[in-house]
Short mmCIF file of C-alpha atoms in Angstrom, two decimals:
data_model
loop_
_atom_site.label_atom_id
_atom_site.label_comp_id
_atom_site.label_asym_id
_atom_site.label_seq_id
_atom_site.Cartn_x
_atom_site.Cartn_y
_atom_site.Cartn_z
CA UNK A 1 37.30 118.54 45.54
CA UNK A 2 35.64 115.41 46.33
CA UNK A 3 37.01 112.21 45.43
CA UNK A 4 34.41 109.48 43.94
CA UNK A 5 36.54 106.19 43.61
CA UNK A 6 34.90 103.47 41.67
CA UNK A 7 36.41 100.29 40.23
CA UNK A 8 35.82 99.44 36.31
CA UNK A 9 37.36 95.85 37.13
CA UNK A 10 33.79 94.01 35.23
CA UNK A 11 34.89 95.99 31.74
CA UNK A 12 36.20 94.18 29.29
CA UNK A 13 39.47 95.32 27.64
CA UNK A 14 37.94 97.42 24.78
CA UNK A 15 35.19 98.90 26.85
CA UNK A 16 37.56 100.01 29.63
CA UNK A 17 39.89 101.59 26.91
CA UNK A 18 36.77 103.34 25.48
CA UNK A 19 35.49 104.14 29.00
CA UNK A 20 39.19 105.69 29.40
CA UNK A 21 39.17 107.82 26.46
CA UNK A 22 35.72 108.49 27.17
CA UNK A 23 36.40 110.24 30.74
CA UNK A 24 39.59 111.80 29.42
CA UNK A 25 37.63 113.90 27.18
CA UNK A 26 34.74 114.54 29.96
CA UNK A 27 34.53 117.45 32.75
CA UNK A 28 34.03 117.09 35.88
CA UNK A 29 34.63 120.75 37.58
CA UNK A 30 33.40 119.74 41.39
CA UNK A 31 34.53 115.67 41.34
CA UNK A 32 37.45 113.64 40.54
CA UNK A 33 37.19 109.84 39.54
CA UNK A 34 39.79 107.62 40.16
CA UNK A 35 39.55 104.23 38.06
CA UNK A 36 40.82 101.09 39.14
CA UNK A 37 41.57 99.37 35.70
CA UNK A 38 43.65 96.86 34.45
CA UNK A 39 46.75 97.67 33.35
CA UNK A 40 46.27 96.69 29.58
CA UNK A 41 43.15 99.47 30.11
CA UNK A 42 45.58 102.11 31.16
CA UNK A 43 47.72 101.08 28.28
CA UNK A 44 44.91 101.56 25.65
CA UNK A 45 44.32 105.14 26.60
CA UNK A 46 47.09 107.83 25.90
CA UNK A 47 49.02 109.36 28.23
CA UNK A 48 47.97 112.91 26.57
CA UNK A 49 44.67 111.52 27.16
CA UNK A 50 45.23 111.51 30.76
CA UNK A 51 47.38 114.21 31.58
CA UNK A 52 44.55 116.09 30.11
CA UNK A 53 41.57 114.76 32.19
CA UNK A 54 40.20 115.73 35.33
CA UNK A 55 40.24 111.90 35.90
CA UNK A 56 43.30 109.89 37.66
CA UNK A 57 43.30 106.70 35.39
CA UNK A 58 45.25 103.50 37.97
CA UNK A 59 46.53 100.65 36.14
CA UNK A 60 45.27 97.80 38.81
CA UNK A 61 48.46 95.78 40.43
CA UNK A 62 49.17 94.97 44.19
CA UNK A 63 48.04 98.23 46.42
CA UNK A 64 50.92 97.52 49.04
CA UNK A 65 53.75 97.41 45.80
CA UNK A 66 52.80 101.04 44.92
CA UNK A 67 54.81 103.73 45.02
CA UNK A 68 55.08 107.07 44.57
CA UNK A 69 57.40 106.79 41.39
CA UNK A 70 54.02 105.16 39.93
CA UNK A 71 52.61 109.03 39.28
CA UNK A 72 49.53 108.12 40.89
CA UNK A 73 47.68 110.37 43.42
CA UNK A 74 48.54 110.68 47.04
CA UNK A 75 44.56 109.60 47.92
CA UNK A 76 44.80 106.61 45.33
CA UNK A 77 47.78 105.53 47.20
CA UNK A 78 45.68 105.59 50.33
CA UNK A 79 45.68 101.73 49.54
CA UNK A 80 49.66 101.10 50.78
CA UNK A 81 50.03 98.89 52.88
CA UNK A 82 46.93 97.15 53.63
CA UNK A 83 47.84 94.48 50.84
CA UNK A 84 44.86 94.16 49.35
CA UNK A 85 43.67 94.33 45.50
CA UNK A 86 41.19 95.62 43.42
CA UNK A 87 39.48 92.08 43.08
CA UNK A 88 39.83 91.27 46.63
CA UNK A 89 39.96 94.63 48.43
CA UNK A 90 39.78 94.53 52.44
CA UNK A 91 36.40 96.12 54.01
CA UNK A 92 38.21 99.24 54.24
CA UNK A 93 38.31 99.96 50.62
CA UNK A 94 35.25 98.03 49.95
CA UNK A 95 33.72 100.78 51.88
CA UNK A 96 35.21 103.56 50.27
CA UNK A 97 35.04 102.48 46.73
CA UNK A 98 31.17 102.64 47.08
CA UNK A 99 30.48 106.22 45.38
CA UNK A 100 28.29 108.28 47.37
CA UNK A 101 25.04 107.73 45.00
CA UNK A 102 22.93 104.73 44.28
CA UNK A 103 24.05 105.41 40.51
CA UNK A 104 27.33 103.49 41.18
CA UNK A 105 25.61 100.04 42.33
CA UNK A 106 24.44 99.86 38.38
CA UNK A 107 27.61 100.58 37.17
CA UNK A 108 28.71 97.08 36.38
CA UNK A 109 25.16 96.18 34.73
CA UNK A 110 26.56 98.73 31.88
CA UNK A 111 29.88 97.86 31.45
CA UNK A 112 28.97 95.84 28.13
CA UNK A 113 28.30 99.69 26.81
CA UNK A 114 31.05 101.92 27.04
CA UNK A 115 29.45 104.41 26.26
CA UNK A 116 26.53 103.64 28.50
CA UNK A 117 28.96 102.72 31.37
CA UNK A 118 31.31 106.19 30.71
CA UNK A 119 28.25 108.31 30.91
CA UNK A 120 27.08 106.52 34.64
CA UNK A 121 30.38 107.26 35.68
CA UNK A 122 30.48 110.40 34.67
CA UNK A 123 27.25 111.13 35.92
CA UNK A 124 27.89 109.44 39.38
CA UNK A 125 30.93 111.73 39.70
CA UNK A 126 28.85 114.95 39.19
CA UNK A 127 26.60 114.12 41.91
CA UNK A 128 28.24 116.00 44.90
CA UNK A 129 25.03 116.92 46.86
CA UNK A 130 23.69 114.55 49.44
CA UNK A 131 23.43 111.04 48.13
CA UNK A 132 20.20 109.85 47.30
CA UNK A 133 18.59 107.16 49.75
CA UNK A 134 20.06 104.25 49.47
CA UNK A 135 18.08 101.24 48.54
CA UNK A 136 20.00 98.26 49.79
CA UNK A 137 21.33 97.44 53.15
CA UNK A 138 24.25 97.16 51.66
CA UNK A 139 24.29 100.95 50.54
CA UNK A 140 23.15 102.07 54.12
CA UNK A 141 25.90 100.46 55.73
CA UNK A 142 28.83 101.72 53.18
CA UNK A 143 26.95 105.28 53.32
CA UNK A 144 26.95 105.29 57.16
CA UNK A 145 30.80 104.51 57.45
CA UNK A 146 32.21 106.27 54.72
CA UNK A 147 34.95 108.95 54.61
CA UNK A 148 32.53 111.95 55.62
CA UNK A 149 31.84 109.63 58.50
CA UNK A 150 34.90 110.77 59.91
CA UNK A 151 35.15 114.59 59.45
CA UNK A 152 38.39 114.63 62.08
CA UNK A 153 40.68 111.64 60.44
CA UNK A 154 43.80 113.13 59.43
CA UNK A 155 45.13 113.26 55.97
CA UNK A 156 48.25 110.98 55.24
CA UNK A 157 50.99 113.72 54.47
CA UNK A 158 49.69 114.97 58.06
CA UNK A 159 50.50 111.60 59.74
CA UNK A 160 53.73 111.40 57.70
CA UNK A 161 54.77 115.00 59.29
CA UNK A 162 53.79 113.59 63.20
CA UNK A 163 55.79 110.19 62.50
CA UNK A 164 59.38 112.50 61.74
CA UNK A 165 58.49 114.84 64.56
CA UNK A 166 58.09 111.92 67.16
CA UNK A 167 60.61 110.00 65.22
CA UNK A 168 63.03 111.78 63.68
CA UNK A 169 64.72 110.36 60.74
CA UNK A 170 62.41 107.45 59.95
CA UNK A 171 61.94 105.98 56.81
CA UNK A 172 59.50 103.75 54.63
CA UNK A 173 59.82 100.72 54.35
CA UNK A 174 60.57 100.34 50.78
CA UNK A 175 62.78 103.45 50.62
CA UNK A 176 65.01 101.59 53.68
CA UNK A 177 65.33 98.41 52.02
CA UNK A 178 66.80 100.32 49.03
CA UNK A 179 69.10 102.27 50.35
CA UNK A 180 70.60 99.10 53.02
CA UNK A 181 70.69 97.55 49.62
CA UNK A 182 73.34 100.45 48.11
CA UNK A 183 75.41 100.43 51.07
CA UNK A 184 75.57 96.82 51.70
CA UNK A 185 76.17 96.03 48.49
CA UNK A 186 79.89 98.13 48.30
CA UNK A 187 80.58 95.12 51.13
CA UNK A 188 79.50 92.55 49.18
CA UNK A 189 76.04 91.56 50.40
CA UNK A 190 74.23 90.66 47.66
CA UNK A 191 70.69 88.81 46.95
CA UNK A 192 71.89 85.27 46.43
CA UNK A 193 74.14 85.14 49.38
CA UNK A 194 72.76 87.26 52.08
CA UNK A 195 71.00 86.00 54.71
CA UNK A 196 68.36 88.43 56.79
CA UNK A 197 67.30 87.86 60.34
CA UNK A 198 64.66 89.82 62.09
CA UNK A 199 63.74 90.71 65.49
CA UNK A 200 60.11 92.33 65.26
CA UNK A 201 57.19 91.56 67.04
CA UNK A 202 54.92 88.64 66.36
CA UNK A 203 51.96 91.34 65.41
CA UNK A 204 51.06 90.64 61.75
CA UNK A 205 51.29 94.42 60.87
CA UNK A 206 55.22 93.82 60.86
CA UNK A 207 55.46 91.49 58.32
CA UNK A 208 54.98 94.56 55.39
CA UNK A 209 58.66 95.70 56.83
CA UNK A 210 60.16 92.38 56.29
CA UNK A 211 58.63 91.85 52.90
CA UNK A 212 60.14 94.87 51.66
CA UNK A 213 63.49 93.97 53.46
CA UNK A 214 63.18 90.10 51.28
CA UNK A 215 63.11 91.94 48.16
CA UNK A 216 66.86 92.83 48.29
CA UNK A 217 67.88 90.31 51.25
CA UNK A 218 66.62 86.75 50.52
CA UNK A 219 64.79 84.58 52.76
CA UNK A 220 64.10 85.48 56.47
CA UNK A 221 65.05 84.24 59.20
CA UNK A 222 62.96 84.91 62.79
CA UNK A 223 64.28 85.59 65.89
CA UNK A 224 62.26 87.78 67.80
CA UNK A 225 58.35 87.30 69.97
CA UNK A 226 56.48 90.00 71.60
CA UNK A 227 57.35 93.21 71.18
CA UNK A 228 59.80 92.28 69.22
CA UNK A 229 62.45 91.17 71.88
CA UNK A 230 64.83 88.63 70.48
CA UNK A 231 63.31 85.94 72.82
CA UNK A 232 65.04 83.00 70.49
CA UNK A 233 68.72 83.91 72.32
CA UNK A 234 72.22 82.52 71.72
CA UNK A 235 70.53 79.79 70.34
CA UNK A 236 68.83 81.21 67.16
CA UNK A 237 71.56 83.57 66.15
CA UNK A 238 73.97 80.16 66.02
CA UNK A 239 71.25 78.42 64.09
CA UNK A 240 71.11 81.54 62.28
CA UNK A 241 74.54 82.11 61.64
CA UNK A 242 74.67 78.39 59.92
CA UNK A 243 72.40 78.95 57.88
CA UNK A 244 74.81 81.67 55.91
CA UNK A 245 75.20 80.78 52.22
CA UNK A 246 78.69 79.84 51.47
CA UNK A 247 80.71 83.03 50.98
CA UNK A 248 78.11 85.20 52.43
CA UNK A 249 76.66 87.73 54.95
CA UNK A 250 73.93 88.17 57.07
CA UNK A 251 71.66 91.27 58.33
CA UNK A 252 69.80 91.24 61.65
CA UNK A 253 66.73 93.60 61.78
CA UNK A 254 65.37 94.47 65.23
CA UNK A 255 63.50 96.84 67.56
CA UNK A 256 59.74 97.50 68.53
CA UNK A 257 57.20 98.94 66.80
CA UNK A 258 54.30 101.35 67.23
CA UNK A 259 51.61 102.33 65.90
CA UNK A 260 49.47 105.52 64.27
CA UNK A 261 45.64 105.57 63.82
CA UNK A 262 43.71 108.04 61.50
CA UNK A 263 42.99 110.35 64.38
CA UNK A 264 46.69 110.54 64.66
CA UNK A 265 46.93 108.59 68.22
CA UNK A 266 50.44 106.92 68.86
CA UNK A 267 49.88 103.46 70.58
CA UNK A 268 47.14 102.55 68.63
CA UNK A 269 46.39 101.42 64.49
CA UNK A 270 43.33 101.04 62.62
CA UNK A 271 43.15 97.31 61.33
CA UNK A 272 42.01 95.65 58.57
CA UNK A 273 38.67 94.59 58.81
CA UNK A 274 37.81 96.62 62.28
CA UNK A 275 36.27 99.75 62.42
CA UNK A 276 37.98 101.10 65.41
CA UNK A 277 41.51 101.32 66.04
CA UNK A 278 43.16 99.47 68.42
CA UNK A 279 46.57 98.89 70.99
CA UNK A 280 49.62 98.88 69.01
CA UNK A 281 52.04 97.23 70.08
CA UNK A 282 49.51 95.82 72.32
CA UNK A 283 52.26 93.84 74.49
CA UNK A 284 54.34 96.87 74.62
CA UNK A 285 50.69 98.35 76.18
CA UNK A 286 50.01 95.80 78.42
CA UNK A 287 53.55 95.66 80.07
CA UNK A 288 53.64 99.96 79.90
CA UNK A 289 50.21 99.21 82.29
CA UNK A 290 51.90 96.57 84.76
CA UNK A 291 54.97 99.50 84.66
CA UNK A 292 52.83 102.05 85.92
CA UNK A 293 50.84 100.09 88.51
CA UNK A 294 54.22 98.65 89.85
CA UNK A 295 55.36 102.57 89.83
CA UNK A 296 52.37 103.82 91.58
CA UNK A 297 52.57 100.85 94.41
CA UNK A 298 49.18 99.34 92.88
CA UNK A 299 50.68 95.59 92.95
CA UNK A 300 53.98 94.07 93.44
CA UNK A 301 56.14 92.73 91.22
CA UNK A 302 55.42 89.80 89.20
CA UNK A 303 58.20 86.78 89.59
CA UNK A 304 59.04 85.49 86.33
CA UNK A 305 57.44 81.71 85.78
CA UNK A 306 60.53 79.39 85.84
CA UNK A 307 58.23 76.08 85.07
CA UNK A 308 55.64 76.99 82.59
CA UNK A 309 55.88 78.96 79.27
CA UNK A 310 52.21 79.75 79.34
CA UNK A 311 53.50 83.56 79.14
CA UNK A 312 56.49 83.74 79.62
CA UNK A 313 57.13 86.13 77.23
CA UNK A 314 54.76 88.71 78.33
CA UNK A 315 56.04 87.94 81.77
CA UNK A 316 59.59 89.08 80.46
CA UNK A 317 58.43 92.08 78.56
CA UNK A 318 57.11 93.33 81.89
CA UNK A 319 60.37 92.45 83.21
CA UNK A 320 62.34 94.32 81.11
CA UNK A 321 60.45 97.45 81.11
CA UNK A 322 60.35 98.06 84.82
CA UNK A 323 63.61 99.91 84.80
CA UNK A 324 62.06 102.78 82.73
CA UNK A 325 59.05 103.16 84.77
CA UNK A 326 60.20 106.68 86.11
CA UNK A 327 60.91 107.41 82.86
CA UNK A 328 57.22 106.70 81.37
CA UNK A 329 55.55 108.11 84.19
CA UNK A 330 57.22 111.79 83.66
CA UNK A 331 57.24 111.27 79.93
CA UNK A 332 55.15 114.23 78.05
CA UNK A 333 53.73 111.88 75.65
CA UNK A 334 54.32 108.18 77.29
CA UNK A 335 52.82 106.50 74.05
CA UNK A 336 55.82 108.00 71.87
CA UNK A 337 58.22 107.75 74.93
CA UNK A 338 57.32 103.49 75.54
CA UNK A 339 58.76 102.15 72.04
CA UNK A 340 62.08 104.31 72.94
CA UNK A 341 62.62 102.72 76.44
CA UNK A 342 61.57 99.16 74.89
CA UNK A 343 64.63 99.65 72.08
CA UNK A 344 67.20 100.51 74.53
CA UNK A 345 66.36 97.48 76.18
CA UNK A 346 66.15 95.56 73.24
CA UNK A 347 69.49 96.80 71.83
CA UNK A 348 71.22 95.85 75.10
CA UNK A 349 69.71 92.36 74.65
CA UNK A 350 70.99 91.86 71.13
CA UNK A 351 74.34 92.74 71.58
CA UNK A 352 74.88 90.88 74.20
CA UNK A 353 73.04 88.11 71.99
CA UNK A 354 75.70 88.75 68.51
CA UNK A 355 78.83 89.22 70.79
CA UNK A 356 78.05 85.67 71.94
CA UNK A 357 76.49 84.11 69.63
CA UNK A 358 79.21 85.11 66.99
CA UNK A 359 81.21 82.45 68.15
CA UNK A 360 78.87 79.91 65.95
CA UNK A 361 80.18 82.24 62.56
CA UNK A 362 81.81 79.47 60.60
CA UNK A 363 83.17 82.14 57.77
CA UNK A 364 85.49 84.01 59.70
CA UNK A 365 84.88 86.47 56.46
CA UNK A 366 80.96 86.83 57.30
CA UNK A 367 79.95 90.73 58.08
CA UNK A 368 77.27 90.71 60.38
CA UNK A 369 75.13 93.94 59.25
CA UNK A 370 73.44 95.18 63.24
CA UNK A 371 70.24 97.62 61.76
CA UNK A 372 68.33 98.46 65.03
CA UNK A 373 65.27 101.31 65.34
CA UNK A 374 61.67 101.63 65.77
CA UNK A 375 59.25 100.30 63.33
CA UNK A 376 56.12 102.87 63.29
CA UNK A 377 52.98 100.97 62.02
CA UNK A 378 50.26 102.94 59.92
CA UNK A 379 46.76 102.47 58.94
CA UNK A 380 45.86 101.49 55.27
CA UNK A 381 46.10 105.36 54.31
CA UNK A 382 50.32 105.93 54.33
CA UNK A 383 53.59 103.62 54.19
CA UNK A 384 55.15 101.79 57.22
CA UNK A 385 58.22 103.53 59.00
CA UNK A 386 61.46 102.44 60.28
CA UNK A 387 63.74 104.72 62.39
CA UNK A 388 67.01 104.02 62.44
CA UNK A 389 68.83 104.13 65.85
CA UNK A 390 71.82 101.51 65.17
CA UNK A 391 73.25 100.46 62.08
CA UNK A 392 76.79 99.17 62.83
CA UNK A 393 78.88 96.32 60.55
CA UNK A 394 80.64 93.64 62.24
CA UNK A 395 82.85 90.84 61.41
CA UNK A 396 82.84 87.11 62.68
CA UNK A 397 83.85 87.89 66.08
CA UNK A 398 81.33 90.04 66.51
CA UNK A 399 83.96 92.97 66.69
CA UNK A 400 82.61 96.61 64.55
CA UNK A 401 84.08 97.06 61.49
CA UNK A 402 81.84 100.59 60.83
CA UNK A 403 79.46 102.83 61.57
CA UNK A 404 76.84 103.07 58.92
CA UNK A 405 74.26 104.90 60.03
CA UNK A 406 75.43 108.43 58.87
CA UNK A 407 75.14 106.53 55.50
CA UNK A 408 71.44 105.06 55.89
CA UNK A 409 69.96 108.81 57.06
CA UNK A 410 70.05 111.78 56.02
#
């Protein structure tokens, strides 16, 4: 079945609730439509309506807050995580809402008709042969990059299955801030007096994880630089650990991340905006290469810059990764094998960093929640993952109190 997505966003409120009814009562036997409308639209036509219809009818609302429990279609939900909207949707989607016949680009002209607007619709959707020639540039170029561009991209419930087999256990993003919300919360953490901390690479397609993480942990607090080493030390855990509202407790989130393309390559992500993917983490990359050319006697190791910051942080990635270079180089799959070395040096870091640095706890009756993993970046067609690899609770002096990660997976 092939899916013709087009956006009904110029209606107004009666003519998308006619256009609703309108394709609930149509058939469409080799196309499905998936409509974009408002949620007052969805509201106006009946939910026998569209439980009957060949037609998946969206009520419009942030792409990256929906979730499965919505009842919306696994291909409709291709929009995740790429945070854009139906009125400002990223090239991506602008792309793929384009149907595949010049019928759609008068869509909007007839949206004062519902009628007249149900039946282009409807027509546009039974139009499954080869589109017509396009008459604007702007056709040519959406028709040239659109899905059946890419016979070979991988569905999402296919890159879901490779993220558990190279990462077993992992979880989405929204899903893990949920449950660390039900077990914190039997210790007392709760929204007005936790305090979150994260360690995660300075790469923007992180920032998803911690917005989920905000929703049930407060403001954030960042610790961490490329590749999502805790580069801000002793010093920003005790600046951290002031910051803890009276009577409170604090979480630290940490580890590196990865990336999956549509093709279903590890080390790389397709971005918004680009139309290739690219490195992912692309420090993590860039150290993995000075690894392997240190390994294979190419050049000699770098010394790390003692009297400029310039890069210093790169420098140190590279540092830190050399003792795994064996490792990599006899790895099966070294792009799946590079964000495990880079946690196990990361997780020596931050302990070292909280057993220290929990001297600055001025409530001796904090609990310092430890939640340590791999964060596994997707494109705009599935959720973002977290593995969990440590997920210890410890008090003020920095001592564990439990072992919770038997609670978080499962």
């Amino acid at each position: 079945m092939t899916a013709t997505i087009l956006t009904i966003a110029q209606a107004s409120r009666s003519a998308q609730g006619a256009l609703c009814r309108s394709l609930a009562g149509a058939t469409a036997s080799s196309s499905q439509v998936m409509c974009c409308a408002t949620t007052r639209a969805f509201s106006t036509a009946t939910s026998e309506e569209a439980r009957a219809s060949p037609f998946v009818i969206a009520p419009r609302q942030p792409f990256h807050r929906m979730r499965p429990s919505h009842g919306l279609s696994s291909s409709f939900r291709a929009h995740s995580t790429c945070g854009c909207s139906n009125q400002n949707p990223c090239e991506k989607h602008k792309i793929r809402s384009i149907a595949r016949t010049e019928a759609v680009e008068d869509v909007g002209a007839t949206a004062s008709s519902p009628a007249r607007f149900a039946a282009s619709l409807v027509a546009a959707a039974s139009a499954t042969t080869s589109p017509a020639k396009p008459r604007t540039g702007r056709e040519q170029r959406a028709l040239s990059t659109s899905v059946e561009a890419f016979p070979d991209t991988l569905q999402p419930g296919e890159i879901i299955e490779m993220v558990h087999s190279a990462f077993p256990g992992a979880i989405e993003s929204f899903e893990l801030s949920s449950r660390l919300q039900r077990i914190l919360s039997l210790y007392g953490y709760d929204l007005q007096t936790s305090l979150l901390a994260t360690s995660l690479c300075c790469d923007e397609v992180n920032r998803s994880l911690e917005d989920d993480l905000k929703m049930n942990f407060n403001q954030n607090f960042h610790m961490g630089g490329l590749a999502g080493f805790a580069f801000g030390g002793v010093t920003s855990f005790g600046a951290m650990a002031a910051h803890i509202p009276q009577n409170g407790h604090c979480l630290i989130v940490y580890g590196p991340h990865v990336g999956i393309d549509d093709d279903g390559q590890f080390g790389k992500v397709h971005r918004r905006g680009q139309t290739e993917s690219g490195p992912c983490c692309g420090s993590a990359t860039a150290a993995a290469e000075y690894v392997s050319n240190v390994h294979s006697g190419k050049q000699d190791v770098n010394s790390i810059p003692t009297h400029s910051p310039l890069d210093a942080q790169q420098a140190w990635v590279d540092h830190c990764l050399l003792p795994y270079a064996e490792r990599l180089a006899t790895a099966q799959d070294p792009d799946i094998e590079l964000p495990k070395a880079l946690f196990e040096s990361q997780d020596d870091l931050m302990m070292q960093i909280v057993k220290e640095g929990a001297k600055s706890v001025g409530n001796k009756d904090a609990l310092i929640g430890v939640l340590g993993g791999i964060q596994v970046n997707t494109s705009i067609q599935s959720h973002e993952y977290f593995q969990p690899l440590r997920f210890d609770l410890l008090n003020a002096d920095g001592e564990k109190v439990d072992d919770l990660l038997k609670d978080l997976v499962y």
